[in-house]
CSV table of C-alpha atoms in Angstrom, one decimal:
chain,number,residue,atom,x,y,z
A,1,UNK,CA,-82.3,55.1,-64.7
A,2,UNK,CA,-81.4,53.2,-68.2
A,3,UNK,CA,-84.1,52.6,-70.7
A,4,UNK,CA,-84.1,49.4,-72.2
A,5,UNK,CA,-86.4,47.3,-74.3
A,6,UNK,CA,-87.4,44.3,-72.9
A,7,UNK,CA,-84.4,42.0,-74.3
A,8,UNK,CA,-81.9,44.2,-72.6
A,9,UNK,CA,-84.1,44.0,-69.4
A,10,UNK,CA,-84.6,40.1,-69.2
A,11,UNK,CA,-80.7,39.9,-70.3
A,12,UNK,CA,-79.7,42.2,-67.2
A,13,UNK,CA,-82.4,40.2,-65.0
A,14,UNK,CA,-80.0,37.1,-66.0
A,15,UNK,CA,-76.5,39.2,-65.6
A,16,UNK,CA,-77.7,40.2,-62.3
A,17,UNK,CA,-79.1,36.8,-61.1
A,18,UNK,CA,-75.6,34.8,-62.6
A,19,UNK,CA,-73.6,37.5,-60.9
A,20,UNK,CA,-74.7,37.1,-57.7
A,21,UNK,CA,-75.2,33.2,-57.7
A,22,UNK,CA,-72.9,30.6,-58.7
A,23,UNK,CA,-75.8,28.3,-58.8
A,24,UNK,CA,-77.9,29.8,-61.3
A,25,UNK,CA,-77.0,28.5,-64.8
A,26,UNK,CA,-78.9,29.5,-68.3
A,27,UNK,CA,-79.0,26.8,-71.6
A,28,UNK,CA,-81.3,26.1,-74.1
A,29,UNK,CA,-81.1,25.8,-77.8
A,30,UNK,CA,-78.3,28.3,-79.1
A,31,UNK,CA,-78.5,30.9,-75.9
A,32,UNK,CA,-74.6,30.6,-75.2
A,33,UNK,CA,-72.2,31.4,-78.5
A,34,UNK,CA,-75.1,32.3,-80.4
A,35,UNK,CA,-77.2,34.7,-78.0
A,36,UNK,CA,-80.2,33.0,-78.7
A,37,UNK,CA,-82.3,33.9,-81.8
A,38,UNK,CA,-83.6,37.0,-80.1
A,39,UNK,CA,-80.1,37.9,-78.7
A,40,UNK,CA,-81.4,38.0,-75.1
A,41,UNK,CA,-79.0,36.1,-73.6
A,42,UNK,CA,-76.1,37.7,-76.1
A,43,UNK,CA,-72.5,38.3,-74.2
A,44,UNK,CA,-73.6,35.7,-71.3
A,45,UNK,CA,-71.7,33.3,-72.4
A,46,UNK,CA,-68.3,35.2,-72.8
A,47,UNK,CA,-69.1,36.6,-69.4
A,48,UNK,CA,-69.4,33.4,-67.4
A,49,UNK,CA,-68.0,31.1,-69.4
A,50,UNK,CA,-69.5,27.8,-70.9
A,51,UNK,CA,-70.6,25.8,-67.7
A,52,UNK,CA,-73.2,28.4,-67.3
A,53,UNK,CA,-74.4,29.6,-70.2
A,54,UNK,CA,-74.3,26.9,-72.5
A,55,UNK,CA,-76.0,25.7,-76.0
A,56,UNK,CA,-78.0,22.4,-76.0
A,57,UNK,CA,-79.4,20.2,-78.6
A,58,UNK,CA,-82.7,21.1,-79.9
A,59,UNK,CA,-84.1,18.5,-77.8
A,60,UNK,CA,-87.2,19.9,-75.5
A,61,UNK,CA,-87.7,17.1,-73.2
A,62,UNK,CA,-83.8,16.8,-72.7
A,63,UNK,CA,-83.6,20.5,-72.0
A,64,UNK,CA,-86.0,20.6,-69.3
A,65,UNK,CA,-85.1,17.2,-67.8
A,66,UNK,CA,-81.5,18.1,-67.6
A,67,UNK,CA,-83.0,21.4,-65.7
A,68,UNK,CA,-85.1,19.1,-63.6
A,69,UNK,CA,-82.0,17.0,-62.2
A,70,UNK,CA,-80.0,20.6,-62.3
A,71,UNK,CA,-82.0,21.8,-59.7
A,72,UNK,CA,-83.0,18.7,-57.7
A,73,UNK,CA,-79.2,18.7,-56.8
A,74,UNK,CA,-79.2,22.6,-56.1
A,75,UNK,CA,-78.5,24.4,-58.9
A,76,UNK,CA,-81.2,27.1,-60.4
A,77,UNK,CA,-81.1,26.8,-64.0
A,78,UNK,CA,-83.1,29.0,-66.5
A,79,UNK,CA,-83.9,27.4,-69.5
A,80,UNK,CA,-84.8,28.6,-72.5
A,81,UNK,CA,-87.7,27.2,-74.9
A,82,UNK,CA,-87.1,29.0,-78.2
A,83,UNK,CA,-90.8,29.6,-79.2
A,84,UNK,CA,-93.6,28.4,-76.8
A,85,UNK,CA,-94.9,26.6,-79.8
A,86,UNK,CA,-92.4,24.2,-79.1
A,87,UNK,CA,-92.7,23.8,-75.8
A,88,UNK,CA,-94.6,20.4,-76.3
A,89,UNK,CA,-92.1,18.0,-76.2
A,90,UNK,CA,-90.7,18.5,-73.1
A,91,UNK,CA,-94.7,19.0,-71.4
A,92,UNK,CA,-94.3,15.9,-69.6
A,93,UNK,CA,-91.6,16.1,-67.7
A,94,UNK,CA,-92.9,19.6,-66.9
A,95,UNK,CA,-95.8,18.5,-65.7
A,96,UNK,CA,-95.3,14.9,-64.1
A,97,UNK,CA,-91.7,16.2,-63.0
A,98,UNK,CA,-90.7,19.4,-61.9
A,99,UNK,CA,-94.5,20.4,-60.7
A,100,UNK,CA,-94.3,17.1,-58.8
A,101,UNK,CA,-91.0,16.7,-57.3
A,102,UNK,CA,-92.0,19.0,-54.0
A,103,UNK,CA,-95.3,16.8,-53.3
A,104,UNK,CA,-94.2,13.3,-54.4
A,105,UNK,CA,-90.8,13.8,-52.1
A,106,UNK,CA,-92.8,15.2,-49.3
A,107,UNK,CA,-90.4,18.6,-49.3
A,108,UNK,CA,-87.5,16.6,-49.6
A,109,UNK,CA,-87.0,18.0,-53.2
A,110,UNK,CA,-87.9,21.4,-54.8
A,111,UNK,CA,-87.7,21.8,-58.6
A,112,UNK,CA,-86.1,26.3,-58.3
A,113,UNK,CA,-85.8,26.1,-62.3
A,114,UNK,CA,-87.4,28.7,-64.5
A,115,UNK,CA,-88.5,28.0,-68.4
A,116,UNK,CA,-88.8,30.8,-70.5
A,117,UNK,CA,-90.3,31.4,-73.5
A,118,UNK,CA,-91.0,33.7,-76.3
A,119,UNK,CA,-95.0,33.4,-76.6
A,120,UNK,CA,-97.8,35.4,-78.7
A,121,UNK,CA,-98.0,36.4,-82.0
A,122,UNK,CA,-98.1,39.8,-84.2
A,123,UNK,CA,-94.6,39.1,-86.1
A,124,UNK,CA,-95.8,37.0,-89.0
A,125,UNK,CA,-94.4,33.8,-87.5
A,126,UNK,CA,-97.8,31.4,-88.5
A,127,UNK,CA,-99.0,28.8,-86.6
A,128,UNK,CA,-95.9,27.4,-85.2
A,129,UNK,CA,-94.3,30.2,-84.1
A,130,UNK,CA,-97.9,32.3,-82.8
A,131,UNK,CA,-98.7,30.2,-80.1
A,132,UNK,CA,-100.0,31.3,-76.4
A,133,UNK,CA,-100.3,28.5,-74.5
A,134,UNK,CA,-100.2,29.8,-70.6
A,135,UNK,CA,-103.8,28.4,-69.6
A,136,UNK,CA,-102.0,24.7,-70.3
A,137,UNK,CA,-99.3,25.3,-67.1
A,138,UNK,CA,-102.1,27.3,-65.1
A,139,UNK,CA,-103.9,24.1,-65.0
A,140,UNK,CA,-101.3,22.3,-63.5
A,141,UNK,CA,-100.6,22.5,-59.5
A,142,UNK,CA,-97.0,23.1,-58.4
A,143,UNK,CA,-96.2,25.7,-61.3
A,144,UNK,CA,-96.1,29.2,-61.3
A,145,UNK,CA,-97.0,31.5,-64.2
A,146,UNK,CA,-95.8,34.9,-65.4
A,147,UNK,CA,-96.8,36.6,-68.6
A,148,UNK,CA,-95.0,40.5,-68.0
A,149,UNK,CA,-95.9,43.6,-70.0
A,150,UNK,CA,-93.2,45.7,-69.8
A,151,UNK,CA,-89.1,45.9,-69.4
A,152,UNK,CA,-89.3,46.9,-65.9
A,153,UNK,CA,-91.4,44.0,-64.5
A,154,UNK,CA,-89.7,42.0,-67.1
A,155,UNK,CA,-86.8,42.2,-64.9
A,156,UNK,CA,-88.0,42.4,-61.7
A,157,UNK,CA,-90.1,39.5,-62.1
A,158,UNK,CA,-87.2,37.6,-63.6
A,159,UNK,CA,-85.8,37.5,-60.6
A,160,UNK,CA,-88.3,36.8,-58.9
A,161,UNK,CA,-88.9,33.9,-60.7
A,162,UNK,CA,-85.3,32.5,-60.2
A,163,UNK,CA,-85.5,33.1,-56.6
A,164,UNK,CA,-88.5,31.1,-56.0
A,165,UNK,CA,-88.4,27.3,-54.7
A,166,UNK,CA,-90.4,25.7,-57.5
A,167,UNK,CA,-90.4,26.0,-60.9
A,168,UNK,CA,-91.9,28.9,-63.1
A,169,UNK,CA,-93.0,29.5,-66.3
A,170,UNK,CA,-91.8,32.7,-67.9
A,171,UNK,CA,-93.9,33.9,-70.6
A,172,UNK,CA,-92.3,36.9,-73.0
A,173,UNK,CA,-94.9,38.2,-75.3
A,174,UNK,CA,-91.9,38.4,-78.3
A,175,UNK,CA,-94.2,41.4,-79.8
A,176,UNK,CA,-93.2,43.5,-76.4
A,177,UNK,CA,-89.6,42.6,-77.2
A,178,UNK,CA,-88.5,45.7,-78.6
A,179,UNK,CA,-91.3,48.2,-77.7
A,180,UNK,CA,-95.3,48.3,-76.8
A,181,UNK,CA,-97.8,47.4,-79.1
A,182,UNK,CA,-101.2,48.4,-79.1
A,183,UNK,CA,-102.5,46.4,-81.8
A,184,UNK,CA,-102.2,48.9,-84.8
A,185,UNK,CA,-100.4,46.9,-87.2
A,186,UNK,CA,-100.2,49.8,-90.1
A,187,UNK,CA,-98.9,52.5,-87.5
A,188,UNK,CA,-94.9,53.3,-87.2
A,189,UNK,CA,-93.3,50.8,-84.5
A,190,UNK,CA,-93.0,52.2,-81.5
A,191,UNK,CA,-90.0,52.2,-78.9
A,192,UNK,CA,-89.5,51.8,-75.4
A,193,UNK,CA,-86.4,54.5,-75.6
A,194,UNK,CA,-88.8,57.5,-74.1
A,195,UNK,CA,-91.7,55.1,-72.0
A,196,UNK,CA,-92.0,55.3,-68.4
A,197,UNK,CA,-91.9,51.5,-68.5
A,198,UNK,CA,-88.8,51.1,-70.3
A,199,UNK,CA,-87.1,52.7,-67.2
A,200,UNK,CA,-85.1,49.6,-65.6
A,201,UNK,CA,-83.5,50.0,-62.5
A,202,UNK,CA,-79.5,49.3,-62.4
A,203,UNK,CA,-78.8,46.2,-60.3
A,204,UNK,CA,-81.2,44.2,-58.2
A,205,UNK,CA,-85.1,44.5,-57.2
A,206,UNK,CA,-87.7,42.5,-57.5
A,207,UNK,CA,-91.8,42.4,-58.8
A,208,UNK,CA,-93.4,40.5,-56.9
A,209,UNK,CA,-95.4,37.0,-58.4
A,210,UNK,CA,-99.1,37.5,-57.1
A,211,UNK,CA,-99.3,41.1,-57.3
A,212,UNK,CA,-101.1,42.5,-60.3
A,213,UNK,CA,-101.0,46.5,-61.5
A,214,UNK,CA,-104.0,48.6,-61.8
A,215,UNK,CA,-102.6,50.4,-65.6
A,216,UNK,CA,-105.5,52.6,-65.7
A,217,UNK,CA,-108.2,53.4,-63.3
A,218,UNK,CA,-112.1,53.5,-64.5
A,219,UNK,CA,-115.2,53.4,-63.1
A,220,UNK,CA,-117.2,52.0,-66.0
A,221,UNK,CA,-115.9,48.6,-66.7
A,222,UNK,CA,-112.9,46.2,-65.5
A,223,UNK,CA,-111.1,44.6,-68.3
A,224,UNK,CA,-108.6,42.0,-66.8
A,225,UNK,CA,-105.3,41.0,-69.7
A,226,UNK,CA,-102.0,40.7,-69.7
A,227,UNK,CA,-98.8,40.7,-71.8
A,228,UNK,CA,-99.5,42.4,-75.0
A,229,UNK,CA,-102.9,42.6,-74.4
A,230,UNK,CA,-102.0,45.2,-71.8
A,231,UNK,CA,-101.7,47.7,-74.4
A,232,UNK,CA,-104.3,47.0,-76.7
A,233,UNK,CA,-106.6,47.2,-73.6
A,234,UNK,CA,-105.4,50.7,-73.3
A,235,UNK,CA,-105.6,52.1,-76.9
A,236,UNK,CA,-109.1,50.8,-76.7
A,237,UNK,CA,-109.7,52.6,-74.0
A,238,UNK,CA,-108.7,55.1,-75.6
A,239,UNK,CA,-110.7,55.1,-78.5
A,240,UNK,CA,-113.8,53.9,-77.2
A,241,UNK,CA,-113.9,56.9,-74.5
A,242,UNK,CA,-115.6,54.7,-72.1
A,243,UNK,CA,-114.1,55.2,-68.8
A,244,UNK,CA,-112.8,51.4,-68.1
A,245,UNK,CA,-110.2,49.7,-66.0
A,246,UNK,CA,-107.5,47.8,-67.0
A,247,UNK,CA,-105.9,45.4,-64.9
A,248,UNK,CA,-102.2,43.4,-66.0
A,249,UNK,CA,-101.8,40.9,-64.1
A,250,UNK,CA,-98.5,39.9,-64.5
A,251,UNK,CA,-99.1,36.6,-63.3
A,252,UNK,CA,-101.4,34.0,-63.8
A,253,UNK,CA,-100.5,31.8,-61.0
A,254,UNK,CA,-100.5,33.0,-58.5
A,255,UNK,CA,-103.3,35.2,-59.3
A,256,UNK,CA,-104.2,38.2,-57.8
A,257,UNK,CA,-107.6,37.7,-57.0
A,258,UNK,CA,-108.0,40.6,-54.1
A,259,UNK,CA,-107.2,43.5,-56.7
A,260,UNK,CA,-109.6,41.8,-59.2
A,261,UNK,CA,-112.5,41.6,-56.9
A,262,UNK,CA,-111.8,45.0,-55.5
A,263,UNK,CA,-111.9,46.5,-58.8
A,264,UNK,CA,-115.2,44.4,-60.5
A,265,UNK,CA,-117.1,45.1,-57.0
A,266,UNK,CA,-116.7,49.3,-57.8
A,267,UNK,CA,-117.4,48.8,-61.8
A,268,UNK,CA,-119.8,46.1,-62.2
A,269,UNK,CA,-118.9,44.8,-65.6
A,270,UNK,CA,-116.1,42.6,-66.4
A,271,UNK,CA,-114.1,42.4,-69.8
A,272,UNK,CA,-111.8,39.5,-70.1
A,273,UNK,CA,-108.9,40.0,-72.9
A,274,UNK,CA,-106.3,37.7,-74.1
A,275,UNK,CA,-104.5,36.8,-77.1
A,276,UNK,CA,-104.9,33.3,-77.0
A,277,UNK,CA,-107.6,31.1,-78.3
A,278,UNK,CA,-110.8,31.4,-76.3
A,279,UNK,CA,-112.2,28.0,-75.4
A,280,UNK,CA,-110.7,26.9,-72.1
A,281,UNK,CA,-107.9,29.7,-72.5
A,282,UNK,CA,-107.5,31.7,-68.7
A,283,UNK,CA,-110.1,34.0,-69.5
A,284,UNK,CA,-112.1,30.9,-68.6
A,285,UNK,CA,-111.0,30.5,-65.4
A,286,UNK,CA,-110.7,34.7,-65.1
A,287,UNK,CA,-114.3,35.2,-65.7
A,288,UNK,CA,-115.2,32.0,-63.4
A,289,UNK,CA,-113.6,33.9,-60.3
A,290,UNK,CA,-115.6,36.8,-61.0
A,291,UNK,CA,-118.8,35.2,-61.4
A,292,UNK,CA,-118.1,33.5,-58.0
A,293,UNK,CA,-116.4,36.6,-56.1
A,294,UNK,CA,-118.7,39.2,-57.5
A,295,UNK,CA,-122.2,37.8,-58.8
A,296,UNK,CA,-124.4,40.3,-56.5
A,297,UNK,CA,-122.7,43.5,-57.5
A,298,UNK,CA,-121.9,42.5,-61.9
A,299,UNK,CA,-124.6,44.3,-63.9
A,300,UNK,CA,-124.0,42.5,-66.7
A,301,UNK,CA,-122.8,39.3,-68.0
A,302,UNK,CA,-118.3,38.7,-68.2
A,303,UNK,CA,-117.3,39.3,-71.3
A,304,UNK,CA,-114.6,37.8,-73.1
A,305,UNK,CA,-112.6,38.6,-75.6
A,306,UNK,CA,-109.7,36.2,-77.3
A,307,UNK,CA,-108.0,35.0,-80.4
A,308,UNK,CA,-110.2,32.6,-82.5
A,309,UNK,CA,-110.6,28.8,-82.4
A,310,UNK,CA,-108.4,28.0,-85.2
A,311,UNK,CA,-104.5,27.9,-85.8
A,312,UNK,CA,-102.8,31.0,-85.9
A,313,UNK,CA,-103.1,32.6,-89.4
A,314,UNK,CA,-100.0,33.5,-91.1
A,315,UNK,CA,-101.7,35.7,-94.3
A,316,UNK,CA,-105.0,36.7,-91.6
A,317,UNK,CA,-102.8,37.5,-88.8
A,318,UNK,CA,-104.5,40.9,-87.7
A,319,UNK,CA,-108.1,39.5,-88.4
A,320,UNK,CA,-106.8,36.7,-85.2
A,321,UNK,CA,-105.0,39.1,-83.3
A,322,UNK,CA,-107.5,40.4,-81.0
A,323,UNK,CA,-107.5,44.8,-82.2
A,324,UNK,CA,-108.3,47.4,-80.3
A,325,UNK,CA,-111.4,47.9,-82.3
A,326,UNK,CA,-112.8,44.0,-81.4
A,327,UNK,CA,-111.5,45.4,-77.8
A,328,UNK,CA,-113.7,48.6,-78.0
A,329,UNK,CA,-116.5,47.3,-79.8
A,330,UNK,CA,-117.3,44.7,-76.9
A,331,UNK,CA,-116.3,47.1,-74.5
A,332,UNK,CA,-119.6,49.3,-75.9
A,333,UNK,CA,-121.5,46.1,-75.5
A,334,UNK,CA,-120.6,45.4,-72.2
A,335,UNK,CA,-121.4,49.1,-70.8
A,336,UNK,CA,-124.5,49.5,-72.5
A,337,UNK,CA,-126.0,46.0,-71.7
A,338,UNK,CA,-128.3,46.1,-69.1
């Protein structure tokens, strides 16, 4: 099986999709000659040509509308938003458009169009490049949510997401891009050449959305992330030596709320990590579910742990970015409370 990082992996997730659909066409702002300013879409262009892989004027609102009609008349296109941060723009027609179209045409349309965007920080890029804004589209009904971890369910939630009837948003934590990070900023970079996760399968398969992955098994606590947050969870873990399980979800929406329960029912105490600003982010809605699901068997309040209520430093980047000591440190604070 190939390693890749998680570039190569989303860029074979689109190969694979284009090849064996006529209907699925990529754009977005310089994806087609270019490659896109991470390269993930490099060579897909020169493969299939310019009417479906194509560059479009930077232009939010025009990219997804144009998606919108694309796949109203039956096309599947995945678009590309070149930073989450500027996503903004084209958040109305998102919302009052393709999450609509299924309900306000009784079935008669579906929106099968996938956004994808580079999200989180951890590579200097400020407050307008740093941004995490998933709990906005879990909010809304008719879309569907991904945030992945790793290069393999990179991929196989890729595809996924283009084969689904309504539209998806496709998170990719850009500090996962070209290997895991577990939050030590002043540590050599690591690779996914070597990790069981950089492993891709050749060809088709697919992750399924609503299915999270137990990453670690534990009986002391449950702490419930995703995307890059995955792997600080771990190296806290780690370092704390408390015996906790972590939980990546891999998809917001639809959430898998059966594992979750499953797993705070057997440990009692609930730790809720993400990178994203804390009031009204997911972990919200995360923690909500497990007061509600598992009130009689938590032993202690759910915890959460988050970026801070401010912009996204640029020069106090690793004081936002929520560290595996933060991580740790609350995780000795949930265990020991009584």
């Amino acid at each position: 099986m190939p390693s890749m990082t998680m570039i190569e992996a989303i860029r074979d997730a689109l190969d694979t999709a284009m090849g064996a659909d006529d209907r699925v066409v990529v754009f977005g702002e310089d994806v087609g000659y270019f490659g896109g300013v991470f390269r993930v879409t490099a060579g897909l262009q020169r493969k299939y040509g310019k009417t479906r892989c194509f560059d479009a004027p930077i232009n939010e609102s025009g990219i997804v509308g144009a998606g919108i009609g694309m796949a109203a008349y039956g096309l599947r296109p995945v678009v590309e938003i070149q930073f989450a941060d500027y996503v903004y723009p084209g958040y109305d027609q998102i919302v009052s458009e393709a999450a609509r179209l299924r309900y306000r045409s009784a079935g008669e349309f579906t929106c099968p169009m996938v956004i994808r965007m580079p999200s989180g920080g951890g590579i200097f890029g400020g407050q307008t490049h740093s941004q995490s804004p998933e709990a906005l589209f879990t909010h809304v009904t008719g879309l569907k949510t991904v945030v992945p971890s790793n290069p393999y369910d990179a991929k196989g939630l890729l595809l996924s997401a283009i084969a689904d009837p309504d539209p998806v948003i496709f998170f990719e934590p850009k500090r996962l891009y070209n290997g895991p990070f577990d939050g030590h900023h002043d540590r050599p970079v690591s690779s996914w050449k070597g990790h069981e996760l950089g492993e891709v399968p050749e060809g088709h398969y697919q992750v399924p959305l609503g299915r999270a992955f137990i990453r670690r098994f534990g009986k002391a606590a449950t702490i419930l992330t995703y995307g890059t947050m995955v792997h600080v969870a771990l190296a806290a873990v780690a370092e704390s030596g408390i015996d906790a399980e972590v939980i990546d979800l891999r998809t917001l929406v639809p959430l898998d709320l059966e594992t979750i329960v499953t797993s705070v029912k057997k440990t009692g105490r609930c730790l809720v990590l993400h990178e994203a600003t804390q009031t009204s982010g997911f972990g919200a809605e995360l923690a909500a579910q497990v007061q509600a699901e598992c009130f009689f068997q938590l032993e202690a309040p759910v915890r959460r742990v988050a970026g801070w209520d401010t912009p996204y430093p640029h020069v106090h980047e690793w004081i936002y970015f929520p560290g595996p000591a933060r991580v740790a440190e609350a995780l000795r604070e949930l265990v020991e409370e009584v």
